[in-house]
Amino acid sequence: MEKSVLMGGFGGQGVQTCGKLLIYAANEEDKIATFYSQYGGAMRGGTSNCTVITSDEEIGAPNKKIVDYVVAFNIPSFKKFEERVAVGGTMIVNSTLISEDMYTRKDINYVGVPATQISQDLGSPKVLNVVILGFFCEYSGMVEPKVAQEVVLKQFAKKPQFIEMNTRAFETGVAEAKKAKKAKK
Amino acid sequence: MAKKEVMQGNEAVAESALRAGCRFFAGYPITPQSEITEYLALKMNDMPGRAFVQGESEVASINMVFGASAAGARAMTATASHGLSLMAETLSFCASQTVPAVIVDVGRAISSTDPAQTNYNFITKSLGHGGFRPFCFAPATVQESADMVYEAFDIADKYRCVVFVMTDGMLGHLIETVELKPYRELADMPERDWAPHGCGRGHVTHGGTPYIRGEALANRQEEIYAEWERDYTRVEDYYAADAEVLVLAWGTVARTAKSAVKKLRGEGCRVGLLRPQTLFPFPNRAIREIDERRVRHILVLEDAIPYQFYHDVMYALGGKPIPVTRYARSMGVQVSAEEAEEQLRRLL
């Protein structure tokens, strides 16, 4: 079955890395997957988004407009991509920056994770994307969180000083998703 | 351990070229091709028997490729649209001297760095003055890009010709799972007995060394094209066998259209897709054999206005009584899956 996610934020939030880690994890599960990205010429502070699709069969358009999940790292991406969630799909928002009164649609689900706050509590805004990755994997089931976590650790194999913080970031994301799933029930 | 690797289209093309035995690469960076040059710059000069040069321009790069290839090395360059224009003279010279070359063109719009299919006529119709034509592959996935580049070197060697692999900015920058073919030993490459080996063997060369000259050379090209059309034409059939409305498209537009075809098939609509994987040789026969009693409409899609691919489809159809609708975007805007779906729904 095909599953798709669009992630958007501003340059420097780690949107591209988050999407890449996701496709690496999908590959570890021997899924067919694509990663399509768009980012502005200016790096930090510019717009940045990527679309990841996983499937067990050939993938057509890698730049689908309507996707199962949208993950909004910041307000501009929330506003821009809210309309691209499929009916019945899910919008995952960075709730530190995006408040519930901004939600405009009735035909999709919204779920928040205070990712910026969590990353700051952990001591580095840099792990924001890893918090979101953990949350997304657990919440969506697009890839197994365990597999994604291994990919994250492998990514930092050469920088062992970052492993602990990223592990905590990922695990906090997963824990938040478990809470959110329970609340939904 | 995963069976496949995760690679960007451009990187997969570069790595696959190395695996196919590419010994020389010269190129000049241009968006959206630069990652090919970058990848090879990092890797190639550390590999024994191989050389990478960043040319001072596209003109210099293709001329170095000519030189390396004429001297016996499997050689390649990569560029994007505007850079290709600069290479035109030497492309023509490669063809007329029957010096093999593999060229990857990562197409972009004339007005921006966004993807486009507007090099179609440039590449498939003629290698500049002289009217010689290159073999042209048109991949639609990262996997196919890698496989086609791998095969391109063999075709270039066999026919002593220029082989193009025509991708675009979307495919070049797309990251997908891919299974690469194994490294070939440089010692196992087919011998180019026509290449000059210095005075010892008494060969003298003027540019390249065409094996025949004059009109015989020109006539030989026609024979080669006929052979290509017979033996090398490739076309993908995606739900086309019982389709009543048929999409014809190539490259990334075709894979985008697949999403629309798949969705409509899910609703029970008889739609299908024919996707040429080689653009020269063009799948004239497959198009000519479309059954007009079953197919009641053809939709041609491309990322090029003025239309280019469309005209080849019309020629191949040879006046068959099937209505044809064309739809395209241009200047860096791409046909989306949603647009393809909308167009198809209008014809159902």
Coordinates of C-alpha atoms in Angstrom, one line a residue:
Chain A
M1 CA 0.0 0.0 0.0
E2 CA 1.2 3.5 -0.9
K3 CA 1.7 6.0 1.9
S4 CA 2.8 9.6 1.5
V5 CA 4.0 12.4 3.7
L6 CA 4.9 16.0 2.9
M7 CA 7.2 17.7 5.4
G8 CA 7.6 21.4 5.4
G9 CA 9.5 24.0 7.4
F10 CA 12.2 26.6 7.1
G11 CA 15.7 26.0 6.0
G12 CA 17.8 24.9 9.1
Q13 CA 15.0 23.0 10.8
G14 CA 16.2 19.8 9.3
V15 CA 13.3 19.1 7.1
Q16 CA 15.4 17.6 4.3
T17 CA 17.4 15.4 6.7
C18 CA 14.2 14.2 8.4
G19 CA 12.8 13.1 5.0
K20 CA 16.1 11.4 4.1
L21 CA 16.3 9.5 7.3
L22 CA 12.7 8.3 6.6
I23 CA 13.6 7.0 3.2
Y24 CA 16.7 5.3 4.5
A25 CA 14.5 3.6 7.1
A26 CA 12.0 2.6 4.5
N27 CA 14.8 1.0 2.4
E28 CA 15.9 -0.9 5.5
E29 CA 12.5 -2.5 5.5
D30 CA 12.9 -3.3 1.7
K31 CA 10.1 -0.9 0.8
I32 CA 10.0 0.9 -2.5
A33 CA 10.4 4.6 -1.7
T34 CA 10.9 8.0 -3.2
F35 CA 12.1 11.3 -1.7
Y36 CA 11.3 14.5 -3.7
S37 CA 12.4 17.8 -2.4
Q38 CA 12.0 21.5 -3.0
Y39 CA 14.0 24.1 -1.3
G40 CA 14.8 27.7 -1.9
G41 CA 18.1 29.2 -3.0
A42 CA 18.7 30.7 0.4
M43 CA 19.5 27.9 2.8
R44 CA 18.9 28.9 6.4
G45 CA 15.5 30.7 6.8
G46 CA 14.3 29.9 3.3
T47 CA 11.4 27.5 2.6
S48 CA 12.1 23.8 2.5
N49 CA 9.9 20.9 2.0
C50 CA 10.1 17.3 0.9
T51 CA 7.7 14.5 0.0
V52 CA 8.4 10.9 0.9
I53 CA 6.3 8.0 -0.5
T54 CA 6.6 4.4 0.5
S55 CA 5.0 1.5 -1.2
D56 CA 5.3 -2.2 -1.9
E57 CA 4.9 -1.6 -5.6
E58 CA 6.1 0.9 -8.2
I59 CA 5.6 4.6 -7.3
G60 CA 4.2 6.9 -10.0
A61 CA 4.3 10.7 -9.3
P62 CA 6.9 11.4 -6.6
N63 CA 5.5 14.9 -6.2
K64 CA 2.0 14.1 -5.3
K65 CA -0.1 17.1 -4.4
I66 CA -2.6 15.3 -2.1
V67 CA -0.8 13.3 0.6
D68 CA -1.8 11.1 3.5
Y69 CA 0.2 13.1 6.0
V70 CA 1.5 16.6 6.2
V71 CA 4.1 17.5 8.9
A72 CA 4.3 21.2 9.5
F73 CA 7.5 22.3 11.2
N74 CA 6.4 26.0 11.2
I75 CA 3.5 28.3 10.6
P76 CA 4.1 29.2 6.9
S77 CA 4.2 25.5 6.0
F78 CA 1.1 24.9 8.0
K79 CA -0.7 27.5 6.1
K80 CA 0.7 26.5 2.7
F81 CA 0.2 22.7 3.0
E82 CA -2.9 22.3 5.1
E83 CA -5.0 22.1 1.9
R84 CA -2.8 19.2 0.6
V85 CA -3.8 16.7 3.2
A86 CA -6.1 14.0 1.8
V87 CA -9.7 13.9 3.1
G88 CA -9.5 11.7 6.2
G89 CA -5.7 12.2 6.3
T90 CA -3.6 13.7 9.2
M91 CA -1.9 17.0 9.8
I92 CA 0.9 16.7 12.3
V93 CA 1.9 20.1 13.6
N94 CA 4.8 21.4 15.7
S95 CA 2.5 22.6 18.4
T96 CA 5.1 24.9 20.1
L97 CA 4.7 27.2 17.1
I98 CA 1.2 26.3 15.7
S99 CA -1.9 26.7 17.9
E100 CA -5.1 24.8 17.5
D101 CA -7.1 27.9 16.7
M102 CA -5.3 28.0 13.4
Y103 CA -6.8 24.7 12.2
T104 CA -9.3 25.4 9.4
R105 CA -10.4 22.0 8.1
K106 CA -13.1 19.7 9.4
D107 CA -12.4 16.7 7.1
I108 CA -8.9 15.9 8.4
N109 CA -7.3 14.9 11.7
Y110 CA -4.9 17.2 13.5
V111 CA -2.3 16.1 16.0
G112 CA 0.3 18.2 17.8
V113 CA 3.7 17.6 19.1
P114 CA 5.6 20.4 21.0
A115 CA 8.7 19.5 19.1
T116 CA 10.5 22.9 19.4
Q117 CA 9.9 22.9 23.1
I118 CA 11.1 19.3 23.5
S119 CA 14.2 20.0 21.5
Q120 CA 15.0 23.0 23.7
D121 CA 14.4 21.0 26.9
L122 CA 16.8 18.4 25.6
G123 CA 19.4 21.2 25.1
S124 CA 19.5 21.7 21.3
P125 CA 17.1 23.0 18.7
K126 CA 19.1 20.9 16.2
V127 CA 17.3 17.7 17.3
L128 CA 13.9 19.1 16.4
N129 CA 13.7 17.0 13.3
V130 CA 14.7 13.8 15.1
V131 CA 11.8 14.4 17.7
I132 CA 9.5 14.8 14.8
L133 CA 10.8 11.7 13.0
G134 CA 10.3 9.6 16.1
F135 CA 6.8 11.0 16.5
F136 CA 5.9 10.5 12.9
C137 CA 7.1 6.9 12.6
E138 CA 5.3 5.9 15.8
Y139 CA 2.1 7.8 14.9
S140 CA 1.9 6.8 11.2
G141 CA 3.4 3.4 11.2
M142 CA 4.9 4.3 7.8
V143 CA 8.2 2.7 9.0
E144 CA 9.0 0.9 12.2
P145 CA 10.2 3.3 14.8
K146 CA 13.0 0.8 15.8
V147 CA 14.3 0.7 12.3
A148 CA 14.2 4.5 11.9
Q149 CA 16.0 4.8 15.2
E150 CA 18.8 2.6 14.0
V151 CA 19.1 4.7 10.9
V152 CA 19.5 7.8 13.1
L153 CA 22.2 6.2 15.2
K154 CA 24.0 5.0 12.1
Q155 CA 23.9 8.6 10.8
F156 CA 25.8 9.8 13.9
A157 CA 28.2 6.9 14.0
K158 CA 31.1 9.2 13.3
K159 CA 29.9 11.8 15.9
P160 CA 29.3 9.8 19.0
Q161 CA 28.9 12.9 21.1
F162 CA 25.5 13.5 19.5
I163 CA 24.2 9.9 19.8
E164 CA 22.8 10.3 23.3
M165 CA 20.9 13.5 22.6
N166 CA 19.5 12.2 19.4
T167 CA 18.4 8.9 21.0
R168 CA 16.6 10.8 23.7
A169 CA 15.0 13.1 21.1
F170 CA 13.8 10.2 19.0
E171 CA 12.5 8.3 22.0
T172 CA 10.7 11.4 23.3
G173 CA 9.0 11.8 19.9
V174 CA 7.9 8.2 20.0
A175 CA 6.5 8.6 23.6
E176 CA 4.6 11.7 22.6
A177 CA 3.1 9.8 19.6
K178 CA 2.0 6.9 21.9
K179 CA 0.3 9.5 24.2
A180 CA -1.4 11.1 21.2
K181 CA -2.6 7.8 19.9
K182 CA -4.1 6.9 23.3
A183 CA -5.8 10.3 23.6
K184 CA -7.3 9.8 20.1
K185 CA -8.9 6.5 21.2
Chain B
M1 CA 20.7 -5.3 5.7
A2 CA 18.7 -3.7 3.0
K3 CA 18.8 -5.2 -0.5
K4 CA 19.0 -1.8 -2.2
E5 CA 20.7 1.5 -1.8
V6 CA 19.1 4.9 -1.4
M7 CA 20.5 7.2 -4.0
Q8 CA 19.8 10.5 -5.8
G9 CA 19.2 10.2 -9.5
N10 CA 22.3 12.1 -10.4
E11 CA 24.5 10.2 -8.0
A12 CA 23.2 6.9 -9.3
V13 CA 24.0 7.9 -12.8
A14 CA 27.5 8.8 -11.9
E15 CA 28.2 5.7 -9.9
S16 CA 26.7 3.5 -12.6
A17 CA 28.9 5.1 -15.2
L18 CA 32.0 4.1 -13.1
R19 CA 30.7 0.6 -12.7
A20 CA 30.2 0.4 -16.5
G21 CA 33.8 1.2 -17.0
C22 CA 33.8 4.9 -17.6
R23 CA 37.5 5.9 -17.5
F24 CA 37.3 9.5 -18.3
F25 CA 34.8 12.2 -17.4
A26 CA 35.0 15.9 -18.1
G27 CA 32.2 18.2 -17.2
Y28 CA 31.2 21.6 -16.2
P29 CA 28.7 22.2 -13.4
I30 CA 25.2 23.4 -14.2
T31 CA 22.0 23.0 -12.3
P32 CA 20.4 20.5 -12.2
Q33 CA 23.3 18.3 -13.4
S34 CA 26.0 19.4 -11.0
E35 CA 25.8 16.4 -8.6
I36 CA 27.0 14.1 -11.3
T37 CA 30.2 16.2 -11.8
E38 CA 30.5 16.6 -8.0
Y39 CA 30.2 12.9 -7.3
L40 CA 32.8 12.0 -9.9
A41 CA 35.1 14.8 -8.8
L42 CA 35.2 13.3 -5.3
K43 CA 35.7 9.7 -6.4
M44 CA 37.2 9.3 -9.8
N45 CA 40.7 10.5 -9.6
D46 CA 41.4 8.1 -6.7
M47 CA 40.5 5.2 -8.9
P48 CA 43.4 3.6 -10.8
G49 CA 43.2 4.0 -14.6
R50 CA 40.6 6.7 -14.5
A51 CA 40.6 10.5 -14.7
F52 CA 38.2 13.3 -13.9
V53 CA 38.6 16.8 -15.2
Q54 CA 36.4 19.7 -14.5
G55 CA 36.5 21.5 -17.8
E56 CA 36.7 25.3 -18.0
S57 CA 33.5 25.2 -20.0
E58 CA 31.1 22.8 -21.7
V59 CA 33.0 23.3 -25.0
A60 CA 36.3 22.2 -23.4
S61 CA 34.6 19.3 -21.6
I62 CA 33.1 17.7 -24.7
N63 CA 36.3 18.2 -26.6
M64 CA 38.2 16.4 -23.8
V65 CA 35.7 13.6 -24.0
F66 CA 36.3 13.4 -27.7
G67 CA 40.0 13.2 -27.2
A68 CA 39.9 10.6 -24.4
S69 CA 37.4 8.4 -26.4
A70 CA 39.4 8.7 -29.6
A71 CA 42.4 7.5 -27.6
G72 CA 40.5 4.4 -26.5
A73 CA 38.9 5.3 -23.1
R74 CA 35.2 4.9 -22.3
A75 CA 34.3 8.6 -21.8
M76 CA 31.3 10.5 -20.7
T77 CA 30.1 14.0 -19.9
A78 CA 27.0 15.3 -18.4
T79 CA 25.3 18.6 -18.7
A80 CA 21.9 20.3 -18.8
S81 CA 20.1 22.0 -21.6
H82 CA 22.0 25.3 -22.0
G83 CA 25.3 23.4 -21.6
L84 CA 24.3 21.0 -24.3
S85 CA 23.9 23.9 -26.8
L86 CA 27.5 24.8 -26.2
M87 CA 28.6 21.2 -27.0
A88 CA 26.8 21.1 -30.3
E89 CA 29.8 21.5 -32.6
T90 CA 31.8 18.7 -31.0
L91 CA 28.8 16.4 -30.8
S92 CA 28.6 16.7 -34.6
F93 CA 32.3 16.0 -34.8
C94 CA 32.0 12.9 -32.6
A95 CA 29.3 11.5 -34.8
S96 CA 31.1 12.2 -38.1
Q97 CA 34.4 10.7 -36.8
T98 CA 32.5 7.8 -35.2
V99 CA 34.0 8.4 -31.9
P100 CA 31.8 6.9 -29.1
A101 CA 30.6 9.1 -26.3
V102 CA 28.0 8.8 -23.5
I103 CA 26.2 12.0 -22.6
V104 CA 23.8 12.5 -19.8
D105 CA 21.5 15.5 -20.3
V106 CA 19.6 16.5 -17.1
G107 CA 16.9 18.7 -18.8
R108 CA 15.9 22.0 -17.4
A109 CA 13.7 24.8 -18.6
I110 CA 15.1 27.6 -20.7
S111 CA 13.9 30.2 -18.2
S112 CA 14.7 28.6 -14.9
T113 CA 16.5 25.6 -13.3
D114 CA 13.2 23.7 -13.0
P115 CA 12.8 20.4 -14.9
A116 CA 11.7 20.4 -18.6
Q117 CA 11.6 18.1 -21.6
T118 CA 12.4 20.7 -24.1
N119 CA 15.6 19.2 -25.3
Y120 CA 13.7 16.4 -27.0
N121 CA 14.1 17.7 -30.6
F122 CA 17.7 18.8 -30.0
I123 CA 18.8 15.4 -29.0
T124 CA 16.6 13.0 -30.9
K125 CA 16.6 14.7 -34.3
S126 CA 20.2 15.4 -35.1
L127 CA 23.7 15.8 -33.6
G128 CA 24.1 19.2 -35.1
H129 CA 25.4 19.7 -38.7
G130 CA 25.7 16.5 -40.6
G131 CA 22.4 15.1 -39.4
F132 CA 23.8 12.1 -37.6
R133 CA 21.6 10.9 -34.8
P134 CA 22.4 9.6 -31.4
F135 CA 21.0 6.7 -29.6
C136 CA 18.7 8.1 -26.9
F137 CA 17.5 6.5 -23.7
A138 CA 14.6 8.1 -21.7
P139 CA 14.5 6.8 -18.1
A140 CA 11.7 7.5 -15.7
T141 CA 13.1 6.2 -12.4
V142 CA 16.4 6.4 -10.6
Q143 CA 16.8 2.6 -11.2
E144 CA 16.3 3.0 -14.9
S145 CA 18.7 6.0 -15.1
A146 CA 21.4 3.8 -13.5
D147 CA 20.7 0.8 -15.7
M148 CA 20.5 2.8 -18.9
V149 CA 23.8 4.6 -18.3
Y150 CA 25.4 1.3 -17.7
E151 CA 24.1 -0.1 -21.0
A152 CA 24.8 3.2 -22.9
F153 CA 28.6 2.5 -22.9
D154 CA 28.1 -0.9 -24.6
I155 CA 26.0 0.6 -27.3
A156 CA 28.4 3.5 -27.8
D157 CA 31.2 1.0 -28.2
K158 CA 29.4 -1.4 -30.4
Y159 CA 28.2 1.2 -32.9
R160 CA 30.9 3.8 -32.4
C161 CA 28.2 6.3 -31.8
V162 CA 27.0 9.0 -29.4
V163 CA 24.5 7.7 -26.8
F164 CA 22.4 10.1 -24.8
V165 CA 20.6 9.4 -21.5
M166 CA 18.0 12.1 -21.2
T167 CA 16.7 12.7 -17.7
D168 CA 15.5 15.9 -16.2
G169 CA 15.9 18.0 -13.0
M170 CA 13.2 16.0 -11.2
L171 CA 14.7 12.7 -11.9
G172 CA 18.2 14.0 -11.3
H173 CA 17.3 15.2 -7.9
L174 CA 14.9 12.5 -6.9
I175 CA 16.1 10.1 -4.3
E176 CA 14.9 6.5 -4.7
T177 CA 15.9 3.0 -3.8
V178 CA 18.1 1.4 -6.4
E179 CA 20.1 -1.7 -7.1
L180 CA 23.3 -1.0 -8.9
K181 CA 25.0 -3.4 -11.3
P182 CA 28.5 -4.7 -10.4
Y183 CA 31.8 -3.0 -11.2
R184 CA 33.3 -4.1 -14.5
E185 CA 37.0 -4.7 -14.7
L186 CA 38.6 -2.0 -16.9
A187 CA 40.7 -4.8 -18.4
D188 CA 37.5 -6.5 -19.6
M189 CA 36.3 -3.6 -21.7
P190 CA 35.9 -4.3 -25.4
E191 CA 39.1 -3.4 -27.2
R192 CA 39.0 -0.4 -29.5
D193 CA 41.4 -1.6 -32.1
W194 CA 40.7 1.5 -34.1
A195 CA 42.2 3.8 -31.5
P196 CA 45.7 5.2 -32.1
H197 CA 48.3 3.5 -29.9
G198 CA 51.2 5.7 -30.8
C199 CA 53.8 5.3 -33.5
G200 CA 54.7 1.8 -32.5
R201 CA 51.7 0.4 -34.2
G202 CA 51.8 2.8 -37.1
H203 CA 48.3 4.3 -36.6
V204 CA 47.8 7.8 -37.6
T205 CA 44.7 9.6 -36.7
H206 CA 42.9 12.7 -37.8
G207 CA 40.5 13.5 -35.0
G208 CA 38.9 10.2 -34.7
T209 CA 39.4 7.4 -37.2
P210 CA 36.1 6.6 -39.0
Y211 CA 36.2 3.0 -40.2
I212 CA 34.7 4.1 -43.5
R213 CA 34.5 7.5 -45.1
G214 CA 32.4 9.6 -47.4
E215 CA 29.0 8.4 -48.5
A216 CA 29.7 4.9 -47.3
L217 CA 29.8 6.3 -43.8
A218 CA 26.5 8.1 -44.2
N219 CA 24.8 5.0 -45.7
R220 CA 26.1 2.9 -42.8
Q221 CA 24.3 5.2 -40.4
E222 CA 21.0 4.5 -42.0
E223 CA 21.7 0.8 -41.6
I224 CA 22.5 1.3 -38.0
Y225 CA 19.3 3.2 -37.4
A226 CA 17.3 0.5 -39.0
E227 CA 19.1 -2.1 -36.8
W228 CA 18.4 0.0 -33.7
E229 CA 14.7 0.3 -34.6
R230 CA 14.5 -3.5 -35.0
D231 CA 16.6 -4.6 -32.0
Y232 CA 16.8 -1.8 -29.5
T233 CA 13.5 -0.1 -29.4
R234 CA 11.9 -0.2 -26.0
V235 CA 8.5 0.8 -24.8
E236 CA 6.8 0.1 -21.5
D237 CA 3.2 -1.1 -21.6
Y238 CA 1.3 0.0 -18.5
Y239 CA -2.3 -1.3 -18.6
A240 CA -2.2 -0.6 -22.3
A241 CA -3.3 -4.0 -23.6
D242 CA -7.1 -3.4 -23.1
A243 CA -7.1 0.4 -22.8
E244 CA -9.7 2.5 -24.5
V245 CA -8.0 5.8 -23.6
L246 CA -4.3 5.6 -24.0
V247 CA -1.6 8.0 -22.6
L248 CA 1.6 8.5 -24.5
A249 CA 4.4 10.2 -22.5
W250 CA 8.1 9.7 -21.8
G251 CA 10.4 10.2 -18.8
T252 CA 9.1 11.8 -15.6
V253 CA 5.8 12.9 -17.2
A254 CA 5.1 9.3 -18.0
R255 CA 5.7 8.2 -14.4
T256 CA 3.6 11.0 -13.1
A257 CA 0.8 9.9 -15.5
K258 CA 1.0 6.4 -14.1
S259 CA -0.5 7.7 -10.8
A260 CA -3.5 8.9 -12.8
V261 CA -3.8 5.8 -14.8
K262 CA -3.6 3.6 -11.6
K263 CA -6.2 5.7 -9.9
L264 CA -8.7 5.5 -12.8
R265 CA -8.0 1.8 -13.2
G266 CA -9.1 1.5 -9.6
E267 CA -12.4 3.0 -10.6
G268 CA -12.7 0.5 -13.4
C269 CA -11.8 2.9 -16.2
R270 CA -10.0 1.4 -19.2
V271 CA -7.0 3.7 -19.4
G272 CA -3.4 2.8 -20.1
L273 CA 0.0 4.2 -20.9
L274 CA 2.6 3.5 -23.5
R275 CA 6.0 4.9 -22.4
P276 CA 8.9 5.0 -24.9
Q277 CA 12.1 4.1 -23.0
T278 CA 14.1 4.8 -26.1
L279 CA 13.3 8.0 -28.0
F280 CA 15.7 7.2 -30.8
P281 CA 15.1 4.6 -32.0
F282 CA 11.5 5.7 -31.6
P283 CA 8.8 3.1 -31.0
N284 CA 7.1 3.7 -34.3
R285 CA 5.9 0.1 -34.6
A286 CA 4.3 0.0 -31.2
I287 CA 2.4 3.2 -31.9
R288 CA 1.5 2.1 -35.4
E289 CA 0.1 -1.1 -34.0
I290 CA -2.3 0.6 -31.6
D291 CA -5.7 -0.9 -32.4
E292 CA -8.0 1.8 -33.6
R293 CA -11.1 -0.5 -33.0
R294 CA -10.3 -0.5 -29.3
V295 CA -8.5 2.7 -28.5
R296 CA -10.9 5.6 -29.0
H297 CA -8.7 8.4 -27.8
I298 CA -5.0 9.1 -27.3
L299 CA -3.6 11.7 -24.9
V300 CA -0.1 12.9 -25.4
L301 CA 1.6 14.5 -22.4
E302 CA 4.9 16.3 -22.2
D303 CA 6.7 19.0 -20.4
A304 CA 7.4 21.0 -23.5
I305 CA 5.6 23.8 -25.3
P306 CA 6.1 24.2 -28.2
Y307 CA 5.2 20.5 -28.5
Q308 CA 7.9 18.2 -29.6
F309 CA 7.2 14.5 -28.7
Y310 CA 3.6 15.0 -29.9
H311 CA 4.8 15.4 -33.5
D312 CA 6.7 12.1 -33.4
V313 CA 3.6 10.4 -32.1
M314 CA 1.5 11.8 -34.9
Y315 CA 4.0 10.7 -37.4
A316 CA 4.1 7.2 -36.0
L317 CA 0.3 7.0 -36.0
G318 CA 0.5 7.6 -39.8
G319 CA -3.0 9.1 -40.1
K320 CA -4.8 6.3 -38.1
P321 CA -8.4 7.4 -37.3
I322 CA -7.9 7.9 -33.6
P323 CA -8.5 11.3 -32.1
V324 CA -5.4 12.7 -30.3
T325 CA -5.4 15.3 -27.6
R326 CA -2.3 16.9 -26.5
Y327 CA -1.6 18.5 -23.1
A328 CA 1.7 20.0 -21.9
R329 CA 3.3 22.5 -19.5
S330 CA 6.4 24.3 -20.0
M331 CA 9.0 26.8 -18.7
G332 CA 9.7 24.7 -15.7
V333 CA 6.1 23.9 -14.9
Q334 CA 5.4 20.2 -15.0
V335 CA 2.4 18.2 -15.8
S336 CA 1.1 16.9 -12.5
A337 CA -0.7 13.7 -11.7
E338 CA -3.8 15.6 -11.0
E339 CA -3.7 17.4 -14.3
A340 CA -3.1 14.1 -16.1
E341 CA -6.1 12.7 -14.3
E342 CA -8.3 15.6 -15.2
Q343 CA -7.3 15.3 -18.9
L344 CA -8.1 11.6 -18.8
R345 CA -11.5 12.1 -17.2
R346 CA -12.5 14.5 -19.9
L347 CA -11.8 11.8 -22.5
L348 CA -13.5 8.9 -20.8

